[in-house]
PDB file of C-alpha atoms and ligand atoms in Angstrom:
ATOM      1  CA  MET A   1      -8.158 -43.717 -89.198  1.00 57.00           C
ATOM      2  CA  PRO A   2     -11.649 -42.142 -88.709  1.00 61.00           C
ATOM      3  CA  ASN A   3     -11.964 -38.965 -90.564  1.00 61.00           C
ATOM      4  CA  PRO A   4     -11.858 -36.196 -88.444  1.00 60.00           C
ATOM      5  CA  ALA A   5     -14.394 -34.324 -90.087  1.00 58.00           C
ATOM      6  CA  THR A   6     -17.304 -36.829 -90.212  1.00 64.00           C
ATOM      7  CA  ILE A   7     -16.968 -38.350 -86.149  1.00 81.00           C
ATOM      8  CA  VAL A   8     -19.248 -36.484 -83.921  1.00 91.00           C
ATOM      9  CA  PRO A   9     -17.565 -34.257 -81.603  1.00 95.00           C
ATOM     10  CA  VAL A  10     -19.218 -35.708 -78.274  1.00 96.00           C
ATOM     11  CA  TYR A  11     -16.603 -34.785 -76.404  1.00 97.00           C
ATOM     12  CA  GLY A  12     -16.467 -31.294 -77.968  1.00 97.00           C
ATOM     13  CA  ASN A  13     -13.177 -32.522 -79.535  1.00 97.00           C
ATOM     14  CA  TYR A  14     -13.365 -29.864 -82.420  1.00 94.00           C
ATOM     15  CA  HIS A  15     -11.128 -30.209 -85.411  1.00 92.00           C
ATOM     16  CA  GLY A  16     -10.163 -26.771 -86.438  1.00 89.00           C
ATOM     17  CA  TYR A  17     -11.637 -25.227 -83.319  1.00 91.00           C
ATOM     18  CA  TYR A  18      -9.080 -22.614 -82.618  1.00 89.00           C
ATOM     19  CA  SER A  19      -9.768 -21.101 -85.740  1.00 82.00           C
ATOM     20  CA  LYS A  20     -13.017 -19.439 -84.495  1.00 76.00           C
ATOM     21  CA  ARG A  21     -11.219 -18.281 -81.525  1.00 70.00           C
ATOM     22  CA  PRO A  22      -8.333 -15.914 -81.278  1.00 61.00           C
ATOM     23  CA  SER A  23      -4.851 -17.521 -82.686  1.00 62.00           C
ATOM     24  CA  VAL A  24      -2.655 -15.853 -80.307  1.00 71.00           C
ATOM     25  CA  ASN A  25      -2.685 -13.816 -76.698  1.00 83.00           C
ATOM     26  CA  ASP A  26      -6.375 -15.425 -75.453  1.00 92.00           C
ATOM     27  CA  PRO A  27      -8.632 -13.197 -73.621  1.00 93.00           C
ATOM     28  CA  ARG A  28      -8.878 -15.655 -71.290  1.00 96.00           C
ATOM     29  CA  LEU A  29      -5.870 -15.448 -70.203  1.00 96.00           C
ATOM     30  CA  ALA A  30      -5.252 -11.844 -69.930  1.00 94.00           C
ATOM     31  CA  LEU A  31      -8.006 -12.000 -67.724  1.00 95.00           C
ATOM     32  CA  LEU A  32      -5.783 -14.026 -65.050  1.00 97.00           C
ATOM     33  CA  PRO A  33      -3.371 -12.768 -62.538  1.00 95.00           C
ATOM     34  CA  ARG A  34      -0.376 -11.501 -64.671  1.00 89.00           C
ATOM     35  CA  THR A  35       2.180 -13.780 -63.071  1.00 94.00           C
ATOM     36  CA  LEU A  36      -0.423 -17.153 -62.351  1.00 98.00           C
ATOM     37  CA  PHE A  37       2.247 -19.107 -64.180  1.00 98.00           C
ATOM     38  CA  TYR A  38       5.652 -17.743 -64.222  1.00 97.00           C
ATOM     39  CA  GLY A  39       7.738 -20.439 -63.078  1.00 97.00           C
ATOM     40  CA  ARG A  40       4.608 -23.161 -62.113  1.00 98.00           C
ATOM     41  CA  ARG A  41       3.749 -26.380 -62.807  1.00 98.00           C
ATOM     42  CA  VAL A  42       0.573 -26.202 -65.025  1.00 98.00           C
ATOM     43  CA  LEU A  43      -1.885 -28.898 -66.158  1.00 98.00           C
ATOM     44  CA  ASP A  44      -4.213 -28.080 -69.686  1.00 98.00           C
ATOM     45  CA  VAL A  45      -7.732 -30.467 -69.198  1.00 99.00           C
ATOM     46  CA  GLY A  46      -8.791 -30.881 -72.938  1.00 98.00           C
ATOM     47  CA  CYS A  47      -6.025 -28.931 -74.171  1.00 98.00           C
ATOM     48  CA  ASN A  48      -7.508 -29.698 -78.171  1.00 98.00           C
ATOM     49  CA  GLU A  49      -4.499 -28.547 -80.817  1.00 97.00           C
ATOM     50  CA  GLY A  50      -2.388 -27.389 -77.983  1.00 97.00           C
ATOM     51  CA  TRP A  51      -2.963 -23.278 -78.991  1.00 96.00           C
ATOM     52  CA  VAL A  52      -3.526 -22.411 -74.763  1.00 97.00           C
ATOM     53  CA  THR A  53      -1.092 -24.538 -73.558  1.00 98.00           C
ATOM     54  CA  CYS A  54       1.430 -23.462 -75.649  1.00 97.00           C
ATOM     55  CA  GLU A  55       1.030 -19.943 -75.043  1.00 96.00           C
ATOM     56  CA  ILE A  56       1.296 -20.573 -71.016  1.00 97.00           C
ATOM     57  CA  ALA A  57       4.434 -22.090 -71.592  1.00 97.00           C
ATOM     58  CA  GLN A  58       6.009 -20.010 -73.805  1.00 95.00           C
ATOM     59  CA  ARG A  59       4.663 -15.997 -73.540  1.00 94.00           C
ATOM     60  CA  LEU A  60       3.642 -16.904 -69.732  1.00 95.00           C
ATOM     61  CA  ARG A  61       6.912 -18.846 -68.975  1.00 95.00           C
ATOM     62  CA  ALA A  62       5.317 -21.731 -66.700  1.00 97.00           C
ATOM     63  CA  LYS A  63       7.847 -23.840 -65.706  1.00 97.00           C
ATOM     64  CA  ARG A  64       5.816 -26.946 -67.019  1.00 98.00           C
ATOM     65  CA  VAL A  65       2.276 -27.466 -68.640  1.00 98.00           C
ATOM     66  CA  ILE A  66       1.118 -30.631 -69.494  1.00 98.00           C
ATOM     67  CA  GLY A  67      -1.699 -30.481 -72.174  1.00 98.00           C
ATOM     68  CA  VAL A  68      -4.233 -33.515 -71.913  1.00 98.00           C
ATOM     69  CA  ASP A  69      -7.048 -34.147 -73.968  1.00 98.00           C
ATOM     70  CA  VAL A  70      -9.446 -37.234 -75.381  1.00 98.00           C
ATOM     71  CA  ASP A  71      -8.825 -37.471 -78.716  1.00 98.00           C
ATOM     72  CA  ASP A  72      -5.275 -38.899 -79.744  1.00 98.00           C
ATOM     73  CA  THR A  73      -5.559 -36.581 -83.283  1.00 97.00           C
ATOM     74  CA  LEU A  74      -6.040 -33.223 -81.529  1.00 98.00           C
ATOM     75  CA  VAL A  75      -3.193 -34.394 -79.268  1.00 98.00           C
ATOM     76  CA  ARG A  76      -0.911 -35.215 -82.286  1.00 98.00           C
ATOM     77  CA  LEU A  77      -1.804 -31.669 -83.967  1.00 97.00           C
ATOM     78  CA  ALA A  78      -0.815 -30.314 -80.519  1.00 98.00           C
ATOM     79  CA  TRP A  79       2.744 -31.455 -80.696  1.00 97.00           C
ATOM     80  CA  LYS A  80       2.827 -30.340 -84.269  1.00 96.00           C
ATOM     81  CA  HIS A  81       1.457 -26.750 -83.189  1.00 95.00           C
ATOM     82  CA  ARG A  82       4.229 -26.721 -80.250  1.00 96.00           C
ATOM     83  CA  ARG A  83       7.223 -27.039 -83.388  1.00 95.00           C
ATOM     84  CA  PHE A  84       5.216 -24.225 -85.387  1.00 94.00           C
ATOM     85  CA  VAL A  85       5.441 -21.963 -82.294  1.00 94.00           C
ATOM     86  CA  TRP A  86       8.958 -22.669 -81.672  1.00 93.00           C
ATOM     87  CA  SER A  87       9.628 -22.426 -85.556  1.00 92.00           C
ATOM     88  CA  GLN A  88       8.451 -18.717 -85.248  1.00 89.00           C
ATOM     89  CA  GLN A  89      10.507 -17.917 -82.283  1.00 88.00           C
ATOM     90  CA  GLY A  90      13.079 -16.282 -82.054  1.00 85.00           C
ATOM     91  CA  PRO A  91      16.814 -16.424 -80.883  1.00 82.00           C
ATOM     92  CA  PRO A  92      17.805 -15.310 -77.477  1.00 77.00           C
ATOM     93  CA  HIS A  93      18.651 -11.434 -77.813  1.00 67.00           C
ATOM     94  CA  GLU A  94      22.510 -10.928 -77.283  1.00 62.00           C
ATOM     95  CA  ASP A  95      21.948  -9.318 -74.085  1.00 57.00           C
ATOM     96  CA  ASP A  96      20.098 -11.527 -72.724  1.00 52.00           C
ATOM     97  CA  GLN A  97      22.896 -14.364 -73.326  1.00 52.00           C
ATOM     98  CA  ALA A  98      25.167 -12.162 -71.646  1.00 49.00           C
ATOM     99  CA  GLU A  99      22.885 -11.854 -68.673  1.00 48.00           C
ATOM    100  CA  ALA A 100      22.353 -15.377 -68.591  1.00 46.00           C
ATOM    101  CA  HIS A 101      26.320 -16.000 -68.341  1.00 48.00           C
ATOM    102  CA  GLY A 102      26.881 -13.337 -65.748  1.00 48.00           C
ATOM    103  CA  HIS A 103      28.503 -10.931 -67.750  1.00 49.00           C
ATOM    104  CA  SER A 104      26.122  -7.929 -67.152  1.00 48.00           C
ATOM    105  CA  SER A 105      24.788  -7.044 -64.195  1.00 46.00           C
ATOM    106  CA  ARG A 106      21.923  -5.286 -64.818  1.00 52.00           C
ATOM    107  CA  PRO A 107      19.230  -5.821 -67.612  1.00 49.00           C
ATOM    108  CA  SER A 108      20.152  -3.518 -70.825  1.00 50.00           C
ATOM    109  CA  ALA A 109      17.514  -0.317 -71.812  1.00 51.00           C
ATOM    110  CA  SER A 110      16.855  -2.613 -75.180  1.00 49.00           C
ATOM    111  CA  ARG A 111      15.878  -5.670 -72.672  1.00 50.00           C
ATOM    112  CA  LYS A 112      13.973  -3.334 -70.476  1.00 49.00           C
ATOM    113  CA  ARG A 113      12.192  -2.093 -73.245  1.00 47.00           C
ATOM    114  CA  ARG A 114      11.098  -5.736 -74.665  1.00 47.00           C
ATOM    115  CA  ARG A 115       9.888  -6.688 -71.356  1.00 47.00           C
ATOM    116  CA  SER A 116       7.521  -4.087 -70.975  1.00 42.00           C
ATOM    117  CA  SER A 117       6.130  -5.340 -74.573  1.00 41.00           C
ATOM    118  CA  GLN A 118       4.945  -8.823 -73.494  1.00 43.00           C
ATOM    119  CA  SER A 119       2.934  -9.930 -70.821  1.00 47.00           C
ATOM    120  CA  VAL A 120       5.458 -11.882 -68.768  1.00 56.00           C
ATOM    121  CA  ASP A 121       9.195 -11.096 -68.742  1.00 51.00           C
ATOM    122  CA  ASN A 122      10.956 -13.648 -71.020  1.00 50.00           C
ATOM    123  CA  GLY A 123      13.542 -14.628 -68.988  1.00 53.00           C
ATOM    124  CA  PRO A 124      16.868 -14.823 -70.477  1.00 49.00           C
ATOM    125  CA  MET A 125      17.878 -17.596 -72.698  1.00 51.00           C
ATOM    126  CA  SER A 126      14.233 -17.198 -74.101  1.00 73.00           C
ATOM    127  CA  GLY A 127      13.828 -15.971 -77.453  1.00 85.00           C
ATOM    128  CA  THR A 128      11.067 -13.710 -78.889  1.00 87.00           C
ATOM    129  CA  PRO A 129       7.774 -15.104 -79.577  1.00 87.00           C
ATOM    130  CA  ASP A 130       6.467 -14.242 -83.393  1.00 83.00           C
ATOM    131  CA  TYR A 131       9.868 -13.453 -84.196  1.00 81.00           C
ATOM    132  CA  PHE A 132       9.699 -15.346 -88.146  1.00 78.00           C
ATOM    133  CA  PRO A 133       6.406 -14.895 -89.877  1.00 79.00           C
ATOM    134  CA  ALA A 134       4.442 -18.498 -90.459  1.00 80.00           C
ATOM    135  CA  ALA A 135       5.254 -18.151 -93.962  1.00 79.00           C
ATOM    136  CA  CYS A 136       8.987 -19.205 -93.096  1.00 81.00           C
ATOM    137  CA  GLU A 137       7.573 -22.616 -91.552  1.00 80.00           C
ATOM    138  CA  HIS A 138       4.763 -22.959 -94.818  1.00 79.00           C
ATOM    139  CA  MET A 139       7.754 -23.211 -96.966  1.00 78.00           C
ATOM    140  CA  PHE A 140      11.190 -24.196 -95.470  1.00 78.00           C
ATOM    141  CA  GLY A 141       9.242 -26.700 -92.915  1.00 81.00           C
ATOM    142  CA  PRO A 142       9.318 -26.576 -89.212  1.00 83.00           C
ATOM    143  CA  LEU A 143      13.008 -25.896 -87.030  1.00 83.00           C
ATOM    144  CA  PRO A 144      14.369 -28.882 -85.427  1.00 82.00           C
ATOM    145  CA  ILE A 145      14.136 -28.560 -81.701  1.00 84.00           C
ATOM    146  CA  PRO A 146      17.858 -28.734 -80.238  1.00 83.00           C
ATOM    147  CA  ASP A 147      18.882 -30.413 -77.762  1.00 83.00           C
ATOM    148  CA  THR A 148      18.778 -29.400 -74.025  1.00 80.00           C
ATOM    149  CA  THR A 149      22.238 -31.475 -73.154  1.00 77.00           C
ATOM    150  CA  GLY A 150      24.841 -28.908 -71.426  1.00 74.00           C
ATOM    151  CA  HIS A 151      21.991 -25.830 -71.588  1.00 79.00           C
ATOM    152  CA  GLU A 152      21.006 -25.473 -67.679  1.00 77.00           C
ATOM    153  CA  GLY A 153      17.442 -24.415 -67.530  1.00 80.00           C
ATOM    154  CA  ALA A 154      16.919 -25.539 -70.763  1.00 83.00           C
ATOM    155  CA  SER A 155      14.382 -27.877 -70.503  1.00 88.00           C
ATOM    156  CA  ASP A 156      12.028 -25.580 -67.948  1.00 91.00           C
ATOM    157  CA  THR A 157      11.849 -22.928 -71.166  1.00 93.00           C
ATOM    158  CA  PHE A 158       9.782 -23.412 -74.189  1.00 95.00           C
ATOM    159  CA  PRO A 159       9.491 -25.692 -76.447  1.00 95.00           C
ATOM    160  CA  HIS A 160      10.841 -27.987 -73.776  1.00 96.00           C
ATOM    161  CA  ASN A 161       8.819 -26.956 -70.750  1.00 97.00           C
ATOM    162  CA  VAL A 162       5.512 -28.830 -73.122  1.00 98.00           C
ATOM    163  CA  THR A 163       4.135 -31.710 -73.146  1.00 98.00           C
ATOM    164  CA  PHE A 164       0.878 -33.331 -74.116  1.00 98.00           C
ATOM    165  CA  ARG A 165      -0.769 -36.770 -73.171  1.00 98.00           C
ATOM    166  CA  THR A 166      -3.876 -38.551 -74.873  1.00 98.00           C
ATOM    167  CA  ALA A 167      -6.134 -39.318 -71.703  1.00 98.00           C
ATOM    168  CA  ASP A 168      -9.781 -39.289 -70.551  1.00 98.00           C
ATOM    169  CA  TRP A 169      -8.693 -37.371 -67.371  1.00 98.00           C
ATOM    170  CA  VAL A 170     -12.084 -37.462 -65.675  1.00 98.00           C
ATOM    171  CA  ASN A 171     -11.334 -41.464 -65.250  1.00 98.00           C
ATOM    172  CA  THR A 172      -7.485 -41.803 -65.945  1.00 98.00           C
ATOM    173  CA  PRO A 173      -4.881 -40.525 -64.424  1.00 97.00           C
ATOM    174  CA  ILE A 174      -1.429 -39.346 -66.459  1.00 98.00           C
ATOM    175  CA  PRO A 175       2.006 -40.103 -64.945  1.00 98.00           C
ATOM    176  CA  ASP A 176       2.293 -36.087 -64.106  1.00 98.00           C
ATOM    177  CA  ASP A 177      -0.330 -36.144 -62.274  1.00 98.00           C
ATOM    178  CA  ALA A 178       1.739 -38.044 -59.175  1.00 98.00           C
ATOM    179  CA  GLU A 179       4.166 -34.947 -58.924  1.00 98.00           C
ATOM    180  CA  ARG A 180       1.303 -32.352 -58.989  1.00 98.00           C
ATOM    181  CA  TYR A 181       0.526 -29.239 -60.205  1.00 98.00           C
ATOM    182  CA  HIS A 182       0.174 -25.011 -58.776  1.00 98.00           C
ATOM    183  CA  VAL A 183      -2.655 -24.265 -61.963  1.00 98.00           C
ATOM    184  CA  VAL A 184      -5.014 -26.199 -63.430  1.00 99.00           C
ATOM    185  CA  LEU A 185      -7.096 -25.009 -66.596  1.00 98.00           C
ATOM    186  CA  ALA A 186     -10.372 -26.566 -67.288  1.00 98.00           C
ATOM    187  CA  PHE A 187     -11.371 -23.898 -70.390  1.00 98.00           C
ATOM    188  CA  SER A 188     -15.059 -24.818 -72.356  1.00 97.00           C
ATOM    189  CA  VAL A 189     -14.412 -28.527 -71.076  1.00 98.00           C
ATOM    190  CA  SER A 190     -17.048 -29.068 -68.058  1.00 98.00           C
ATOM    191  CA  LYS A 191     -20.485 -29.249 -70.186  1.00 98.00           C
ATOM    192  CA  TRP A 192     -18.295 -31.899 -72.111  1.00 98.00           C
ATOM    193  CA  MET A 193     -17.381 -34.011 -68.779  1.00 98.00           C
ATOM    194  CA  HIS A 194     -21.069 -33.627 -67.995  1.00 98.00           C
ATOM    195  CA  LEU A 195     -23.118 -34.568 -70.468  1.00 97.00           C
ATOM    196  CA  ASN A 196     -20.662 -38.017 -70.917  1.00 98.00           C
ATOM    197  CA  GLY A 197     -20.437 -38.812 -67.326  1.00 98.00           C
ATOM    198  CA  GLY A 198     -23.256 -37.210 -65.889  1.00 98.00           C
ATOM    199  CA  ASP A 199     -23.609 -35.394 -62.694  1.00 98.00           C
ATOM    200  CA  GLU A 200     -20.785 -38.230 -60.774  1.00 98.00           C
ATOM    201  CA  GLY A 201     -18.547 -37.641 -63.887  1.00 98.00           C
ATOM    202  CA  ILE A 202     -18.363 -33.884 -63.062  1.00 98.00           C
ATOM    203  CA  MET A 203     -17.827 -34.168 -59.697  1.00 98.00           C
ATOM    204  CA  THR A 204     -14.953 -36.973 -60.179  1.00 98.00           C
ATOM    205  CA  PHE A 205     -13.099 -34.046 -62.328  1.00 98.00           C
ATOM    206  CA  PHE A 206     -13.606 -31.780 -59.437  1.00 98.00           C
ATOM    207  CA  ARG A 207     -12.490 -33.881 -56.937  1.00 98.00           C
ATOM    208  CA  ARG A 208      -9.403 -34.871 -59.445  1.00 98.00           C
ATOM    209  CA  VAL A 209      -8.461 -31.607 -59.743  1.00 98.00           C
ATOM    210  CA  TYR A 210      -8.398 -30.817 -56.138  1.00 98.00           C
ATOM    211  CA  GLU A 211      -6.013 -34.088 -55.784  1.00 98.00           C
ATOM    212  CA  VAL A 212      -3.515 -33.208 -57.663  1.00 98.00           C
ATOM    213  CA  LEU A 213      -3.226 -29.622 -56.883  1.00 98.00           C
ATOM    214  CA  GLU A 214      -0.638 -28.506 -54.693  1.00 98.00           C
ATOM    215  CA  PRO A 215      -2.049 -27.000 -51.394  1.00 97.00           C
ATOM    216  CA  GLY A 216      -2.503 -23.461 -51.751  1.00 98.00           C
ATOM    217  CA  GLY A 217      -2.652 -23.932 -55.740  1.00 98.00           C
ATOM    218  CA  ILE A 218      -5.545 -22.578 -58.828  1.00 98.00           C
ATOM    219  CA  PHE A 219      -8.299 -23.988 -60.106  1.00 98.00           C
ATOM    220  CA  VAL A 220      -9.453 -21.424 -63.393  1.00 98.00           C
ATOM    221  CA  LEU A 221     -12.572 -22.965 -64.671  1.00 98.00           C
ATOM    222  CA  GLU A 222     -14.653 -21.389 -67.769  1.00 98.00           C
ATOM    223  CA  PRO A 223     -18.030 -23.638 -67.491  1.00 98.00           C
ATOM    224  CA  GLN A 224     -20.020 -23.754 -70.284  1.00 96.00           C
ATOM    225  CA  GLU A 225     -23.614 -22.483 -69.349  1.00 95.00           C
ATOM    226  CA  TRP A 226     -26.478 -24.818 -69.248  1.00 96.00           C
ATOM    227  CA  ASP A 227     -28.613 -23.383 -71.734  1.00 94.00           C
ATOM    228  CA  THR A 228     -25.833 -24.161 -74.116  1.00 94.00           C
ATOM    229  CA  TYR A 229     -26.115 -27.745 -73.144  1.00 96.00           C
ATOM    230  CA  ALA A 230     -29.348 -27.857 -75.483  1.00 94.00           C
ATOM    231  CA  LYS A 231     -26.984 -28.014 -78.891  1.00 91.00           C
ATOM    232  CA  ALA A 232     -24.876 -30.163 -77.538  1.00 90.00           C
ATOM    233  CA  ARG A 233     -27.585 -32.967 -76.226  1.00 89.00           C
ATOM    234  CA  ARG A 234     -28.914 -32.495 -80.034  1.00 91.00           C
ATOM    235  CA  MET A 235     -25.448 -34.136 -81.319  1.00 91.00           C
ATOM    236  CA  ASP A 236     -26.024 -37.473 -79.898  1.00 94.00           C
ATOM    237  CA  PRO A 237     -28.444 -39.758 -78.743  1.00 95.00           C
ATOM    238  CA  ARG A 238     -26.154 -40.855 -75.595  1.00 96.00           C
ATOM    239  CA  LEU A 239     -25.472 -37.632 -74.711  1.00 96.00           C
ATOM    240  CA  LYS A 240     -29.266 -36.375 -74.885  1.00 95.00           C
ATOM    241  CA  GLU A 241     -30.040 -39.436 -72.724  1.00 96.00           C
ATOM    242  CA  ASN A 242     -27.370 -38.626 -70.208  1.00 97.00           C
ATOM    243  CA  ALA A 243     -28.485 -35.123 -70.202  1.00 96.00           C
ATOM    244  CA  LYS A 244     -32.042 -36.276 -68.694  1.00 96.00           C
ATOM    245  CA  HIS A 245     -30.643 -37.520 -65.639  1.00 97.00           C
ATOM    246  CA  LEU A 246     -28.496 -34.524 -64.606  1.00 98.00           C
ATOM    247  CA  LYS A 247     -29.806 -32.336 -61.556  1.00 98.00           C
ATOM    248  CA  LEU A 248     -26.514 -30.683 -61.104  1.00 98.00           C
ATOM    249  CA  ARG A 249     -26.634 -27.185 -63.119  1.00 98.00           C
ATOM    250  CA  PRO A 250     -23.217 -24.908 -63.994  1.00 98.00           C
ATOM    251  CA  ASP A 251     -24.789 -22.197 -61.230  1.00 97.00           C
ATOM    252  CA  ASP A 252     -23.907 -25.172 -59.071  1.00 98.00           C
ATOM    253  CA  PHE A 253     -20.206 -25.619 -59.555  1.00 98.00           C
ATOM    254  CA  GLY A 254     -19.047 -23.033 -57.153  1.00 98.00           C
ATOM    255  CA  ARG A 255     -20.828 -24.058 -54.291  1.00 98.00           C
ATOM    256  CA  LEU A 256     -19.988 -27.883 -55.065  1.00 98.00           C
ATOM    257  CA  LEU A 257     -16.121 -26.837 -55.450  1.00 98.00           C
ATOM    258  CA  GLN A 258     -16.237 -25.398 -51.668  1.00 98.00           C
ATOM    259  CA  ASP A 259     -17.673 -28.322 -50.165  1.00 98.00           C
ATOM    260  CA  ILE A 260     -14.899 -30.213 -51.710  1.00 98.00           C
ATOM    261  CA  GLY A 261     -12.139 -27.283 -50.356  1.00 98.00           C
ATOM    262  CA  PHE A 262     -11.828 -24.870 -52.477  1.00 98.00           C
ATOM    263  CA  GLY A 263     -12.633 -21.132 -51.494  1.00 98.00           C
ATOM    264  CA  PRO A 264     -15.437 -18.857 -53.055  1.00 98.00           C
ATOM    265  CA  ALA A 265     -15.341 -18.150 -56.823  1.00 98.00           C
ATOM    266  CA  THR A 266     -13.392 -15.218 -57.944  1.00 98.00           C
ATOM    267  CA  HIS A 267     -15.284 -13.732 -61.148  1.00 97.00           C
ATOM    268  CA  LEU A 268     -12.988 -12.442 -63.310  1.00 97.00           C
ATOM    269  CA  GLY A 269     -15.391 -11.838 -66.492  1.00 94.00           C
ATOM    270  CA  SER A 270     -16.604 -12.682 -69.550  1.00 92.00           C
ATOM    271  CA  PRO A 271     -14.196 -12.382 -72.490  1.00 91.00           C
ATOM    272  CA  GLY A 272     -15.075 -13.966 -76.131  1.00 82.00           C
ATOM    273  CA  GLU A 273     -17.618 -12.974 -78.238  1.00 83.00           C
ATOM    274  CA  GLY A 274     -21.179 -14.387 -79.476  1.00 82.00           C
ATOM    275  CA  GLY A 275     -21.393 -18.014 -77.976  1.00 81.00           C
ATOM    276  CA  PHE A 276     -17.720 -18.111 -76.989  1.00 87.00           C
ATOM    277  CA  LYS A 277     -19.025 -15.529 -74.050  1.00 89.00           C
ATOM    278  CA  ARG A 278     -18.511 -17.415 -70.986  1.00 93.00           C
ATOM    279  CA  PRO A 279     -17.227 -17.154 -67.773  1.00 95.00           C
ATOM    280  CA  VAL A 280     -13.975 -17.081 -66.384  1.00 97.00           C
ATOM    281  CA  ASP A 281     -13.406 -18.438 -62.159  1.00 98.00           C
ATOM    282  CA  LEU A 282     -10.433 -18.743 -60.639  1.00 98.00           C
ATOM    283  CA  TYR A 283     -10.860 -21.174 -57.010  1.00 98.00           C
ATOM    284  CA  THR A 284      -7.782 -21.325 -54.637  1.00 98.00           C
ATOM    285  CA  LYS A 285      -7.484 -24.842 -52.441  1.00 98.00           C
ATOM    286  CA  ILE A 286      -7.956 -23.574 -49.438  1.00 97.00           C
ATOM    287  CA  ARG A 287      -7.592 -27.145 -46.797  1.00 85.00           C
TER     288      ARG A 287
HETATM  289  C1  SAM B   1     -14.273 -27.293 -76.624  1.00 67.14           C
HETATM  290  S1  SAM B   1     -12.834 -27.642 -76.573  1.00 67.14           S
HETATM  291  C2  SAM B   1     -11.869 -26.562 -75.487  1.00 67.14           C
HETATM  292  C3  SAM B   1     -10.519 -26.435 -75.822  1.00 67.14           C
HETATM  293  C4  SAM B   1      -9.806 -25.587 -74.920  1.00 67.14           C
HETATM  294  N1  SAM B   1     -10.172 -26.335 -73.691  1.00 67.14           N
HETATM  295  C5  SAM B   1      -9.948 -24.227 -75.368  1.00 67.14           C
HETATM  296  O1  SAM B   1     -11.286 -23.657 -74.447  1.00 67.14           O
HETATM  297  O2  SAM B   1      -9.266 -23.608 -75.630  1.00 67.14           O
HETATM  298  C6  SAM B   1     -12.997 -29.099 -75.322  1.00 67.14           C
HETATM  299  C7  SAM B   1     -11.648 -30.086 -75.328  1.00 67.14           C
HETATM  300  O3  SAM B   1     -11.387 -30.852 -74.087  1.00 67.14           O
HETATM  301  C8  SAM B   1     -11.242 -32.512 -74.443  1.00 67.14           C
HETATM  302  N2  SAM B   1     -12.428 -33.282 -73.453  1.00 67.14           N
HETATM  303  C9  SAM B   1     -13.319 -33.412 -73.439  1.00 67.14           C
HETATM  304  N3  SAM B   1     -13.659 -34.219 -72.352  1.00 67.14           N
HETATM  305  C10 SAM B   1     -11.771 -34.677 -72.067  1.00 67.14           C
HETATM  306  C11 SAM B   1     -11.689 -35.932 -70.992  1.00 67.14           C
HETATM  307  N4  SAM B   1     -12.699 -36.393 -70.231  1.00 67.14           N
HETATM  308  N5  SAM B   1     -10.214 -35.926 -70.624  1.00 67.14           N
HETATM  309  C12 SAM B   1      -9.549 -34.676 -72.064  1.00 67.14           C
HETATM  310  N6  SAM B   1     -10.197 -34.325 -72.629  1.00 67.14           N
HETATM  311  C13 SAM B   1     -11.605 -33.887 -72.695  1.00 67.14           C
HETATM  312  C14 SAM B   1     -12.639 -32.209 -75.975  1.00 67.14           C
HETATM  313  O4  SAM B   1     -11.199 -33.589 -76.610  1.00 67.14           O
HETATM  314  C15 SAM B   1     -12.120 -30.339 -76.680  1.00 67.14           C
HETATM  315  O5  SAM B   1     -10.552 -30.980 -77.118  1.00 67.14           O
END
């Protein structure tokens, strides 16, 4: 197997990417409407080691999240991260279990308190994120993932609600696409698709997103700015050659998405620091 440290990350397939970004409560997710993912089917394109994907599945309570990445080593690390996040998760609170089994008609005061302290209500039978310290997993190994048999609704809760796939999603559909998604997320990946596939590649990506979204579905795009392409071009002769033929610019993406059938962009802001300060835009499939 090639050493990940020595391969040129021509797809932006950086290893150790999340050691440079905030580990939990990603500020890009914090910008989005609070219940955007709640109970929804979500595709996270370019999921890398799956940190954002797991946050959507666990804290933001998506019904199902698929993380797809072109780099199989990263996808393996994403599965590992899911197990790590699960190992830190606390058990469902007794009050929540009683509520889930119909023994309590009203949420308890402690549950209400916990609800207000979390970004989205974790719901009955969902454990508390970050309950056990990371050291437990390091010392004793990851916790086994329980079977869902006989636990109604368990397959819609973390960690069962998250799956990772290896694919170049611009050019290769995955089985989950057939059921369509309510939300598709593309954080910091458009530059790599653009440089690898050219103008046609980025247009294919946008059309694919449109096709796999439900009517009224949401596309969340965090495009990298044009001036950041220069550094990526220098990484590899093929990217450099491809870049010479690019006519489209990230500033054109909003107009192109509208031509395809999305509404105008809602600009949510540019969180992050330094080179990671990028706009996060939301588009709705309107026709
Ligand atoms: C810079 S990282 C961003 C990771 C993550 N989306 C985030 O912002 O936290 C870009 C990721 O997109 C993946 N990627 C690039 N092109 C892709 C493609 N065509 N299909 C699937 N994944 C792709 C890379 O392997 C890499 O992990």
